[in-house]
Amino acid sequence: MFKKIVVVLAAVLLMSGMVFAQSKTSKKTTKPAAKTAAKTVKASSGDYKDLLGVSIDVMNREAGVRLWPVDTMGLDFNAGIGHNGVLESTGFNIGAGMVFPMAEADNLALNITPGMKIDYTSMKIAGTDMGEFLFSVGVGVELEIFVLKNFSISSSAGINFGVYSVSVGSSSETKMLFDLGRGTAVWPLVIRYYL
């Protein structure tokens, strides 16, 4: 019983102290502190809407386009074609995705990038025809660093789910794919210029 009385008295003293302090501070007139905002860089004009970025993926040798129809969502499209005369291989890939800006600070932007990709490669090894097909969907986290006002370098990592099929001669095998670590709509090292 004694503990309850002490707790109630302490609560009453605390509340009266808070009320007294509030009445003292409301009588003083002070200037509000100046608010500082974090400097943000959103490509060229301070917002993404109606921006068009062209890019090249240095690692996967793909060209890409990033469109921003609205500030809160962008669209990514990329494609690549390859040929290797020594391995007698030919391949292509095509991908599409969306970009959702999540955070910005100074020259950095953090984006969520869901997307899909289709890869096909055919080659001839020791006189045997071989083909690979990959269809994947996933989501990635992209870090975009603006080196200049309209010039950025980005990289991403994420989770992919998909179907992978390989054929060698007359036999083929199809597997389900789960890949943790790679991006989806953007790839390991993308250099982008906003027009």
mmCIF file of C-alpha atoms in Angstrom:
data_model
loop_
_atom_site.group_PDB
_atom_site.id
_atom_site.type_symbol
_atom_site.label_atom_id
_atom_site.label_comp_id
_atom_site.label_asym_id
_atom_site.label_seq_id
_atom_site.Cartn_x
_atom_site.Cartn_y
_atom_site.Cartn_z
ATOM 1 C CA MET A 1 0.000 0.000 0.000
ATOM 2 C CA PHE A 2 2.865 2.374 0.856
ATOM 3 C CA LYS A 3 4.458 1.778 -2.600
ATOM 4 C CA LYS A 4 1.195 2.706 -4.349
ATOM 5 C CA ILE A 5 0.943 6.001 -2.425
ATOM 6 C CA VAL A 6 4.568 6.881 -3.272
ATOM 7 C CA VAL A 7 3.969 6.124 -6.981
ATOM 8 C CA VAL A 8 0.788 8.261 -7.049
ATOM 9 C CA LEU A 9 2.552 11.173 -5.298
ATOM 10 C CA ALA A 10 5.516 10.923 -7.674
ATOM 11 C CA ALA A 11 3.141 10.948 -10.666
ATOM 12 C CA VAL A 12 1.299 14.018 -9.302
ATOM 13 C CA LEU A 13 4.607 15.843 -8.718
ATOM 14 C CA LEU A 14 5.833 14.949 -12.197
ATOM 15 C CA MET A 15 2.595 16.116 -13.838
ATOM 16 C CA SER A 16 2.542 19.398 -11.887
ATOM 17 C CA GLY A 17 6.185 20.018 -12.823
ATOM 18 C CA MET A 18 5.386 19.448 -16.502
ATOM 19 C CA VAL A 19 2.380 21.815 -16.362
ATOM 20 C CA PHE A 20 4.458 24.489 -14.589
ATOM 21 C CA ALA A 21 7.283 24.144 -17.133
ATOM 22 C CA GLN A 22 4.796 24.369 -20.016
ATOM 23 C CA SER A 23 3.259 27.577 -18.648
ATOM 24 C CA LYS A 24 6.733 29.133 -18.227
ATOM 25 C CA THR A 25 7.821 28.317 -21.789
ATOM 26 C CA SER A 26 4.579 29.478 -23.394
ATOM 27 C CA LYS A 27 5.120 32.993 -21.973
ATOM 28 C CA LYS A 28 8.503 33.380 -23.680
ATOM 29 C CA THR A 29 8.524 34.369 -27.335
ATOM 30 C CA THR A 30 11.364 32.875 -29.257
ATOM 31 C CA LYS A 31 12.105 32.621 -32.912
ATOM 32 C CA PRO A 32 11.621 29.141 -34.276
ATOM 33 C CA ALA A 33 14.818 27.430 -35.240
ATOM 34 C CA ALA A 34 15.653 27.523 -38.920
ATOM 35 C CA LYS A 35 14.811 24.245 -40.556
ATOM 36 C CA THR A 36 17.506 22.609 -42.609
ATOM 37 C CA ALA A 37 16.559 20.217 -45.348
ATOM 38 C CA ALA A 38 18.759 17.529 -46.782
ATOM 39 C CA LYS A 39 19.996 18.466 -50.210
ATOM 40 C CA THR A 40 18.521 16.106 -52.752
ATOM 41 C CA VAL A 41 19.549 15.486 -56.324
ATOM 42 C CA LYS A 42 16.941 14.029 -58.633
ATOM 43 C CA ALA A 43 18.705 13.885 -61.966
ATOM 44 C CA SER A 44 18.491 17.265 -63.686
ATOM 45 C CA SER A 45 15.613 19.527 -62.664
ATOM 46 C CA GLY A 46 14.817 18.469 -59.117
ATOM 47 C CA ASP A 47 12.095 16.014 -60.077
ATOM 48 C CA TYR A 48 11.918 12.842 -62.132
ATOM 49 C CA LYS A 49 8.718 13.466 -64.112
ATOM 50 C CA ASP A 50 9.217 13.395 -67.890
ATOM 51 C CA LEU A 51 12.916 12.496 -67.667
ATOM 52 C CA LEU A 52 14.467 10.102 -70.158
ATOM 53 C CA GLY A 53 17.688 8.296 -69.342
ATOM 54 C CA VAL A 54 19.790 6.238 -71.735
ATOM 55 C CA SER A 55 22.171 3.690 -70.278
ATOM 56 C CA ILE A 56 24.708 1.022 -70.972
ATOM 57 C CA ASP A 57 25.424 -1.944 -68.742
ATOM 58 C CA VAL A 58 29.168 -2.353 -68.767
ATOM 59 C CA MET A 59 29.122 -5.904 -67.350
ATOM 60 C CA ASN A 60 26.314 -7.460 -69.424
ATOM 61 C CA ARG A 61 26.790 -5.374 -72.584
ATOM 62 C CA GLU A 62 23.202 -4.162 -72.702
ATOM 63 C CA ALA A 63 21.683 -0.859 -73.731
ATOM 64 C CA GLY A 64 18.772 0.549 -71.780
ATOM 65 C CA VAL A 65 16.212 3.311 -71.500
ATOM 66 C CA ARG A 66 14.659 4.660 -68.299
ATOM 67 C CA LEU A 67 11.448 6.697 -68.608
ATOM 68 C CA TRP A 68 9.822 8.642 -65.760
ATOM 69 C CA PRO A 69 6.102 9.165 -66.563
ATOM 70 C CA VAL A 70 5.516 10.324 -62.950
ATOM 71 C CA ASP A 71 7.786 11.272 -60.025
ATOM 72 C CA THR A 72 6.955 8.134 -58.056
ATOM 73 C CA MET A 73 7.504 5.487 -60.756
ATOM 74 C CA GLY A 74 9.911 4.958 -63.612
ATOM 75 C CA LEU A 75 9.999 2.348 -66.375
ATOM 76 C CA ASP A 76 13.137 0.467 -67.416
ATOM 77 C CA PHE A 77 13.696 -1.292 -70.729
ATOM 78 C CA ASN A 78 16.944 -2.982 -71.751
ATOM 79 C CA ALA A 79 18.213 -5.286 -74.487
ATOM 80 C CA GLY A 80 21.436 -6.814 -75.670
ATOM 81 C CA ILE A 81 22.700 -8.882 -78.595
ATOM 82 C CA GLY A 82 25.943 -10.803 -78.654
ATOM 83 C CA HIS A 83 27.958 -12.934 -81.070
ATOM 84 C CA ASN A 84 31.194 -14.803 -80.489
ATOM 85 C CA GLY A 85 32.799 -16.175 -83.650
ATOM 86 C CA VAL A 86 35.307 -18.344 -81.770
ATOM 87 C CA LEU A 87 32.638 -20.207 -79.760
ATOM 88 C CA GLU A 88 30.109 -19.917 -82.594
ATOM 89 C CA SER A 89 27.636 -18.469 -80.118
ATOM 90 C CA THR A 90 24.828 -15.993 -80.570
ATOM 91 C CA GLY A 91 22.606 -14.613 -77.865
ATOM 92 C CA PHE A 92 20.078 -11.979 -77.010
ATOM 93 C CA ASN A 93 18.332 -10.713 -73.931
ATOM 94 C CA ILE A 94 15.490 -8.355 -73.269
ATOM 95 C CA GLY A 95 14.210 -6.986 -69.987
ATOM 96 C CA ALA A 96 11.615 -4.619 -68.581
ATOM 97 C CA GLY A 97 10.873 -3.333 -65.135
ATOM 98 C CA MET A 98 9.685 -0.535 -62.915
ATOM 99 C CA VAL A 99 11.627 1.816 -60.653
ATOM 100 C CA PHE A 100 10.271 3.157 -57.363
ATOM 101 C CA PRO A 101 12.381 5.847 -55.632
ATOM 102 C CA MET A 102 12.638 5.102 -51.901
ATOM 103 C CA ALA A 103 15.256 7.460 -50.433
ATOM 104 C CA GLU A 104 17.536 10.271 -51.552
ATOM 105 C CA ALA A 105 20.414 12.176 -50.025
ATOM 106 C CA ASP A 106 22.853 14.519 -51.722
ATOM 107 C CA ASN A 107 23.983 12.676 -54.867
ATOM 108 C CA LEU A 108 22.567 9.251 -53.937
ATOM 109 C CA ALA A 109 19.245 7.620 -54.745
ATOM 110 C CA LEU A 110 17.948 4.303 -53.406
ATOM 111 C CA ASN A 111 15.365 2.619 -55.649
ATOM 112 C CA ILE A 112 13.284 -0.568 -55.602
ATOM 113 C CA THR A 113 13.359 -2.239 -59.042
ATOM 114 C CA PRO A 114 10.924 -5.086 -59.801
ATOM 115 C CA GLY A 115 11.264 -6.518 -63.292
ATOM 116 C CA MET A 116 11.547 -9.443 -65.694
ATOM 117 C CA LYS A 117 14.158 -10.706 -68.136
ATOM 118 C CA ILE A 118 14.403 -13.171 -71.023
ATOM 119 C CA ASP A 119 17.793 -14.555 -72.143
ATOM 120 C CA TYR A 120 18.519 -16.892 -75.038
ATOM 121 C CA THR A 121 21.912 -18.196 -76.157
ATOM 122 C CA SER A 122 22.798 -20.755 -78.821
ATOM 123 C CA MET A 123 26.287 -22.096 -79.421
ATOM 124 C CA LYS A 124 28.187 -24.965 -80.968
ATOM 125 C CA ILE A 125 30.704 -26.787 -78.771
ATOM 126 C CA ALA A 126 32.803 -29.574 -80.321
ATOM 127 C CA GLY A 127 30.288 -29.898 -83.160
ATOM 128 C CA THR A 128 27.312 -30.215 -80.767
ATOM 129 C CA ASP A 129 24.540 -27.641 -80.738
ATOM 130 C CA MET A 130 23.719 -26.174 -77.344
ATOM 131 C CA GLY A 131 21.030 -23.699 -76.327
ATOM 132 C CA GLU A 132 20.105 -21.918 -73.105
ATOM 133 C CA PHE A 133 16.863 -20.126 -72.260
ATOM 134 C CA LEU A 134 16.137 -18.150 -69.100
ATOM 135 C CA PHE A 135 12.949 -16.383 -68.049
ATOM 136 C CA SER A 136 13.113 -14.655 -64.675
ATOM 137 C CA VAL A 137 11.129 -12.200 -62.579
ATOM 138 C CA GLY A 138 12.339 -10.545 -59.435
ATOM 139 C CA VAL A 139 12.902 -7.468 -57.361
ATOM 140 C CA GLY A 140 16.102 -5.598 -56.624
ATOM 141 C CA VAL A 141 17.447 -2.697 -54.605
ATOM 142 C CA GLU A 142 19.379 -0.195 -56.703
ATOM 143 C CA LEU A 143 21.877 2.401 -55.526
ATOM 144 C CA GLU A 144 22.259 5.229 -58.052
ATOM 145 C CA ILE A 145 25.127 7.686 -57.600
ATOM 146 C CA PHE A 146 24.925 10.973 -59.508
ATOM 147 C CA VAL A 147 28.489 11.802 -60.511
ATOM 148 C CA LEU A 148 27.286 14.877 -62.400
ATOM 149 C CA LYS A 149 23.904 16.574 -62.601
ATOM 150 C CA ASN A 150 22.589 14.316 -65.412
ATOM 151 C CA PHE A 151 25.130 11.469 -65.257
ATOM 152 C CA SER A 152 24.843 8.525 -62.865
ATOM 153 C CA ILE A 153 26.374 5.150 -62.113
ATOM 154 C CA SER A 154 24.183 2.496 -60.523
ATOM 155 C CA SER A 155 24.293 -1.069 -59.312
ATOM 156 C CA SER A 156 21.705 -3.369 -57.794
ATOM 157 C CA ALA A 157 21.185 -6.622 -55.946
ATOM 158 C CA GLY A 158 17.998 -8.591 -55.440
ATOM 159 C CA ILE A 159 16.043 -11.825 -55.671
ATOM 160 C CA ASN A 160 15.107 -13.617 -58.924
ATOM 161 C CA PHE A 161 12.727 -16.487 -59.570
ATOM 162 C CA GLY A 162 12.542 -18.126 -62.958
ATOM 163 C CA VAL A 163 12.759 -21.004 -65.386
ATOM 164 C CA TYR A 164 16.081 -22.110 -66.872
ATOM 165 C CA SER A 165 16.218 -24.534 -69.782
ATOM 166 C CA VAL A 166 19.315 -25.955 -71.432
ATOM 167 C CA SER A 167 19.483 -28.252 -74.450
ATOM 168 C CA VAL A 168 22.530 -30.170 -75.645
ATOM 169 C CA GLY A 169 22.090 -32.017 -78.919
ATOM 170 C CA SER A 170 18.753 -33.832 -78.705
ATOM 171 C CA SER A 171 18.434 -33.797 -74.893
ATOM 172 C CA SER A 172 17.143 -30.945 -72.768
ATOM 173 C CA GLU A 173 16.648 -30.140 -69.107
ATOM 174 C CA THR A 174 14.457 -27.511 -67.456
ATOM 175 C CA LYS A 175 14.942 -26.241 -63.910
ATOM 176 C CA MET A 176 13.270 -23.759 -61.607
ATOM 177 C CA LEU A 177 15.613 -20.965 -60.606
ATOM 178 C CA PHE A 178 15.941 -19.063 -57.342
ATOM 179 C CA ASP A 179 18.747 -16.551 -57.334
ATOM 180 C CA LEU A 180 19.608 -14.289 -54.419
ATOM 181 C CA GLY A 181 21.948 -11.411 -55.079
ATOM 182 C CA ARG A 182 21.416 -10.282 -58.676
ATOM 183 C CA GLY A 183 19.326 -7.365 -59.833
ATOM 184 C CA THR A 184 16.373 -7.505 -62.203
ATOM 185 C CA ALA A 185 15.620 -4.454 -64.319
ATOM 186 C CA VAL A 186 19.096 -3.016 -63.846
ATOM 187 C CA TRP A 187 22.319 -4.967 -63.792
ATOM 188 C CA PRO A 188 25.674 -4.916 -61.980
ATOM 189 C CA LEU A 189 27.202 -1.706 -63.375
ATOM 190 C CA VAL A 190 24.978 0.699 -65.304
ATOM 191 C CA ILE A 191 26.154 4.064 -66.609
ATOM 192 C CA ARG A 192 23.185 6.362 -67.294
ATOM 193 C CA TYR A 193 22.793 9.795 -68.860
ATOM 194 C CA TYR A 194 19.539 11.740 -68.428
ATOM 195 C CA LEU A 195 18.541 13.789 -71.481
#
